[in-house]
CSV table of C-alpha atoms in Angstrom, one decimal:
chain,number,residue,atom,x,y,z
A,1,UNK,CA,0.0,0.0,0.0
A,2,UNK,CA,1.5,3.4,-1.0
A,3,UNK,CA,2.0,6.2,2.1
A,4,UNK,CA,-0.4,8.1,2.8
A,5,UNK,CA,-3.3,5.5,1.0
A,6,UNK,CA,-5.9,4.7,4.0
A,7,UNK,CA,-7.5,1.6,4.6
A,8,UNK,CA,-11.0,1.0,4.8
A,9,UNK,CA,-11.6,-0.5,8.0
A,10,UNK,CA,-15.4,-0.3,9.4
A,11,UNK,CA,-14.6,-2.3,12.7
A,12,UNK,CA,-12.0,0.1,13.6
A,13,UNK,CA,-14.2,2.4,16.0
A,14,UNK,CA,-15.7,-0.5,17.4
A,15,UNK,CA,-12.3,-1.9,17.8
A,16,UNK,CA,-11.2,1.3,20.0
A,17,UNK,CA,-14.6,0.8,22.0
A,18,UNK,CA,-13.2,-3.0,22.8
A,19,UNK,CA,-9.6,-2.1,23.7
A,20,UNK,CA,-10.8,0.8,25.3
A,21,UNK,CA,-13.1,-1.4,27.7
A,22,UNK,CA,-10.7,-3.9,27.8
A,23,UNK,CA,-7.8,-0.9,29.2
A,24,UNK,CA,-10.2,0.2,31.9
A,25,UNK,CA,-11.0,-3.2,33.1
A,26,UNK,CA,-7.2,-4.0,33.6
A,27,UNK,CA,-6.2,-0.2,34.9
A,28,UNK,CA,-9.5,1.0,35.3
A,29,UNK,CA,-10.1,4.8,34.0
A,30,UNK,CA,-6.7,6.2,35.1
A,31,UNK,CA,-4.7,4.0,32.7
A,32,UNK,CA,-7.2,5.1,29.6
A,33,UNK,CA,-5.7,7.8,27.0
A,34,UNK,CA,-5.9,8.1,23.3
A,35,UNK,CA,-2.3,6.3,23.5
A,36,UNK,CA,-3.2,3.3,25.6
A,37,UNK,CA,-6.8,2.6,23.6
A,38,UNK,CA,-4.7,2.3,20.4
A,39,UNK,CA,-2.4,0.0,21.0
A,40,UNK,CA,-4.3,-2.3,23.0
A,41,UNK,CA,-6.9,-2.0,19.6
A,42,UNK,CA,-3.6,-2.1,17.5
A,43,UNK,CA,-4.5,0.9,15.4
A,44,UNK,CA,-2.3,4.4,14.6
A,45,UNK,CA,-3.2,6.9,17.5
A,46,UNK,CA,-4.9,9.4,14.9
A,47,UNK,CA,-7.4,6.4,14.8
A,48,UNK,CA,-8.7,7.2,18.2
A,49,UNK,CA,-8.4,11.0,18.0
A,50,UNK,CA,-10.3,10.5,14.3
A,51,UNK,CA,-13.4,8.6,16.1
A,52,UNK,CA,-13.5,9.9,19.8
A,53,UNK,CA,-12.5,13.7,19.5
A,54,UNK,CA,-11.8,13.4,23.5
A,55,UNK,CA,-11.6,10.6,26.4
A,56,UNK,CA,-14.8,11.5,27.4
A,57,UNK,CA,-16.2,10.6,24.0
A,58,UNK,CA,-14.4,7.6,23.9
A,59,UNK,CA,-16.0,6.9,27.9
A,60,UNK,CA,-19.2,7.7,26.7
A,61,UNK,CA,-19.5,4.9,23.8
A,62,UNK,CA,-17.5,2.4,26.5
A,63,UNK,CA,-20.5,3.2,28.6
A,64,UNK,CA,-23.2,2.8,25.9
A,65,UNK,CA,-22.0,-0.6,25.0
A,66,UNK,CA,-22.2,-1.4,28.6
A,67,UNK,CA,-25.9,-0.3,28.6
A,68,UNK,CA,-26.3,-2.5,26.2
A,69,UNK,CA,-24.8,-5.5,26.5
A,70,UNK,CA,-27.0,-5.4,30.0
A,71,UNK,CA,-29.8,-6.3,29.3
A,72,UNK,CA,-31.2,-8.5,32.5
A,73,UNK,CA,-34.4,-10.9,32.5
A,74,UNK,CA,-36.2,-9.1,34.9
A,75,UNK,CA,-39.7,-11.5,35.0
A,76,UNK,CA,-40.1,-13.8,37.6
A,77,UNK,CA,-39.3,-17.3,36.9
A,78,UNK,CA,-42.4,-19.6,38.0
A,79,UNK,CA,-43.6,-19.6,41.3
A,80,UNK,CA,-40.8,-16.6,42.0
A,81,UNK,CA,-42.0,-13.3,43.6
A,82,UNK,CA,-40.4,-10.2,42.1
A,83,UNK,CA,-38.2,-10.0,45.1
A,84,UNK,CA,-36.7,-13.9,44.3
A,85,UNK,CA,-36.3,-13.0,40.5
A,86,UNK,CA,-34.4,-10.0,41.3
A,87,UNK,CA,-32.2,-11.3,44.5
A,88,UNK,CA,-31.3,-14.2,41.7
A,89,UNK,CA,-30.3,-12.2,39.0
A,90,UNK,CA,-28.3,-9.9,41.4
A,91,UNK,CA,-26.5,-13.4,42.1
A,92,UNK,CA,-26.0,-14.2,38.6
A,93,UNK,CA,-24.6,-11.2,37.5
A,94,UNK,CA,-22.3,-11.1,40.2
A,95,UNK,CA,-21.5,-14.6,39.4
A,96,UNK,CA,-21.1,-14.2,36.2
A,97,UNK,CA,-18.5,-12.0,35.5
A,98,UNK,CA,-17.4,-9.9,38.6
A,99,UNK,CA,-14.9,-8.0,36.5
A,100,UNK,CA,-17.7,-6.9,34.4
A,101,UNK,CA,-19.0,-5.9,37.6
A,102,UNK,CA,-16.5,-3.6,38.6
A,103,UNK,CA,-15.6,-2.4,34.9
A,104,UNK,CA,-19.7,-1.0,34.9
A,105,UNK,CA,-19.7,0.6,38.3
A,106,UNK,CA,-16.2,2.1,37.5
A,107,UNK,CA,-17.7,4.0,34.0
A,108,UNK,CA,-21.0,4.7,36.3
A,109,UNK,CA,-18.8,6.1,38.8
A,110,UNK,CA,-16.7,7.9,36.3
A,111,UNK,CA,-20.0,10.3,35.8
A,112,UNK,CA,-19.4,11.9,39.4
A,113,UNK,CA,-16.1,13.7,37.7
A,114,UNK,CA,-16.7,13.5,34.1
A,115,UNK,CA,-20.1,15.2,33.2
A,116,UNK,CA,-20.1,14.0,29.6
A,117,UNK,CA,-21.3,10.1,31.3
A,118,UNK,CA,-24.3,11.4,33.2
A,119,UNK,CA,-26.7,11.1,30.7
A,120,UNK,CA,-25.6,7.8,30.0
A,121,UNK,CA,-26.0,6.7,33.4
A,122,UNK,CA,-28.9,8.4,33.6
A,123,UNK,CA,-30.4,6.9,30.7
A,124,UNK,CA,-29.0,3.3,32.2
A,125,UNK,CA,-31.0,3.6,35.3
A,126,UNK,CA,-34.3,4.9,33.6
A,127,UNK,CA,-34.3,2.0,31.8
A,128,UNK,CA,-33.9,-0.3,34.5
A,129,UNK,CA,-36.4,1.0,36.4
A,130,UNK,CA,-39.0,1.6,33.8
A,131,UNK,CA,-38.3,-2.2,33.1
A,132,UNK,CA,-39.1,-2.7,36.8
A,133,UNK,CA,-42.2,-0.5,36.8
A,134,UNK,CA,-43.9,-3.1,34.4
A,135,UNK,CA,-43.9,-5.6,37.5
A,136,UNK,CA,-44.8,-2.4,40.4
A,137,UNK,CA,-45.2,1.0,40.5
A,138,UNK,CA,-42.6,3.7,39.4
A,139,UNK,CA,-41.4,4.8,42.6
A,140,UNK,CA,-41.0,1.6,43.7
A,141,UNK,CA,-38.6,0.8,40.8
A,142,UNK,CA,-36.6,3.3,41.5
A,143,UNK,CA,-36.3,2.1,45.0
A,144,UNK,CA,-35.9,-1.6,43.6
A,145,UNK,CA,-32.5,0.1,41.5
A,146,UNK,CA,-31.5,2.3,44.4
A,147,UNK,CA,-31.3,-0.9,46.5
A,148,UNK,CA,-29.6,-3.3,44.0
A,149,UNK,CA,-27.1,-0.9,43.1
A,150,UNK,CA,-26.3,-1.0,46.8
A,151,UNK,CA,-25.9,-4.1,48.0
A,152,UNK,CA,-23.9,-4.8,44.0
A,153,UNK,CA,-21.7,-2.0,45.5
A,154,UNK,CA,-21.1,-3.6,49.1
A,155,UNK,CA,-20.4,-6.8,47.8
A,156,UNK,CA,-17.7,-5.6,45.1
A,157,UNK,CA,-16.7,-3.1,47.8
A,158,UNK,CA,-16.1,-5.6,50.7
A,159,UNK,CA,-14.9,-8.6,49.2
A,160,UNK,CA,-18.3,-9.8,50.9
A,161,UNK,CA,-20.0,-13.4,49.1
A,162,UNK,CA,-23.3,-12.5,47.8
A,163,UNK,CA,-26.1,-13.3,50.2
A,164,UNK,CA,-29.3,-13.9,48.2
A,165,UNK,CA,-31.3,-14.3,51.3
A,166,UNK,CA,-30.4,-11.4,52.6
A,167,UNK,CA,-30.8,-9.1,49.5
A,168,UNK,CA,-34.2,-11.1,48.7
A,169,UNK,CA,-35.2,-9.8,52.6
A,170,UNK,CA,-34.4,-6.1,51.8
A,171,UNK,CA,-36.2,-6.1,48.1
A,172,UNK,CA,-39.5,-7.6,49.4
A,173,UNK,CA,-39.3,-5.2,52.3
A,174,UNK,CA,-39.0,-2.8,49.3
A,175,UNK,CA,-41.9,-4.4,48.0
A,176,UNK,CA,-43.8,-4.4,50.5
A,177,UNK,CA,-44.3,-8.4,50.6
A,178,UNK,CA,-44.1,-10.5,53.9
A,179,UNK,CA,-41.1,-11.5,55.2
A,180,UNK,CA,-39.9,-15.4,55.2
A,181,UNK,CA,-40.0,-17.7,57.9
């Protein structure tokens, strides 16, 4: 290929969303720059600059794809109340991948500092808890997220195991439903 002749190359962008997840997973937001999203995606460093005209831009499509690769079964399984269907699925997402875990609360997180990645969060939890409001009112969705997202935190905080009992207790107190014997 002659200098200067460009390749066409439509995965690159999403390449630089990959490595760029991938770089904040291993050295979480600190270790991102332009410089450290291209080579991990093995493209020039103008590729980055070309797509994602700052970090931030380049945060805010990590987070989208984040958004969206989430996208949790939040109907009750069988004879489960909403409370069991979300205590499990709070269990299998920790489960799952915890490193995922942490990757998605650091990006959430990221929004307290970087005002560019609040709508995204934002848009994260209204989706959530609209999904949640099919199964109970809107309030108490929001309540259902507020309390998930705390006990997801104290677990990946603490080192803790995941106690589905215990976070089945505190969402059907949410709820409003009896307790268990």
């Amino acid at each position: 290929m002659a200098a200067g002749t460009r390749r066409y190359d439509p995965e690159r962008r999403q390449r630089i969303i990959d490595a760029a997840i991938r770089v904040v997973g291993a050295k979480g937001i600190a270790g991102l720059s332009h410089r450290s999203a291209a080579a991990e995606a093995d493209v020039p460093l103008g590729s980055t600059t070309y797509h994602f005209k700052s970090l931030d831009d380049l945060l805010v499509a990590a987070l989208r794809q984040a958004n969206e690769a989430y996208a949790p079964e939040l109907a009750p399984r069988g004879d489960e109340d909403l409370a069991d269907a979300l205590a499990r699925l709070l269990g299998e997402v920790l489960a799952a991948d915890r490193g995922r875990a942490e990757l998605e609360y650091e990006l959430y997180l990221a929004a307290l500092r970087r005002p560019a990645l609040r709508p995204v969060a934002a848009e994260w939890l209204e989706s959530v808890a609209g999904a949640l409001a099919e199964h109970t009112d809107p309030l108490t969705a929001r309540a259902l997220v507020a309390v998930m997202d705390g006990i997801c935190l104290q677990v990946l905080l603490t080192d803790r195991p995941y106690e589905e009992p215990y976070a089945r207790e505190v969402l059907a107190r949410v709820l409003g439903l009896p307790p268990r014997p």
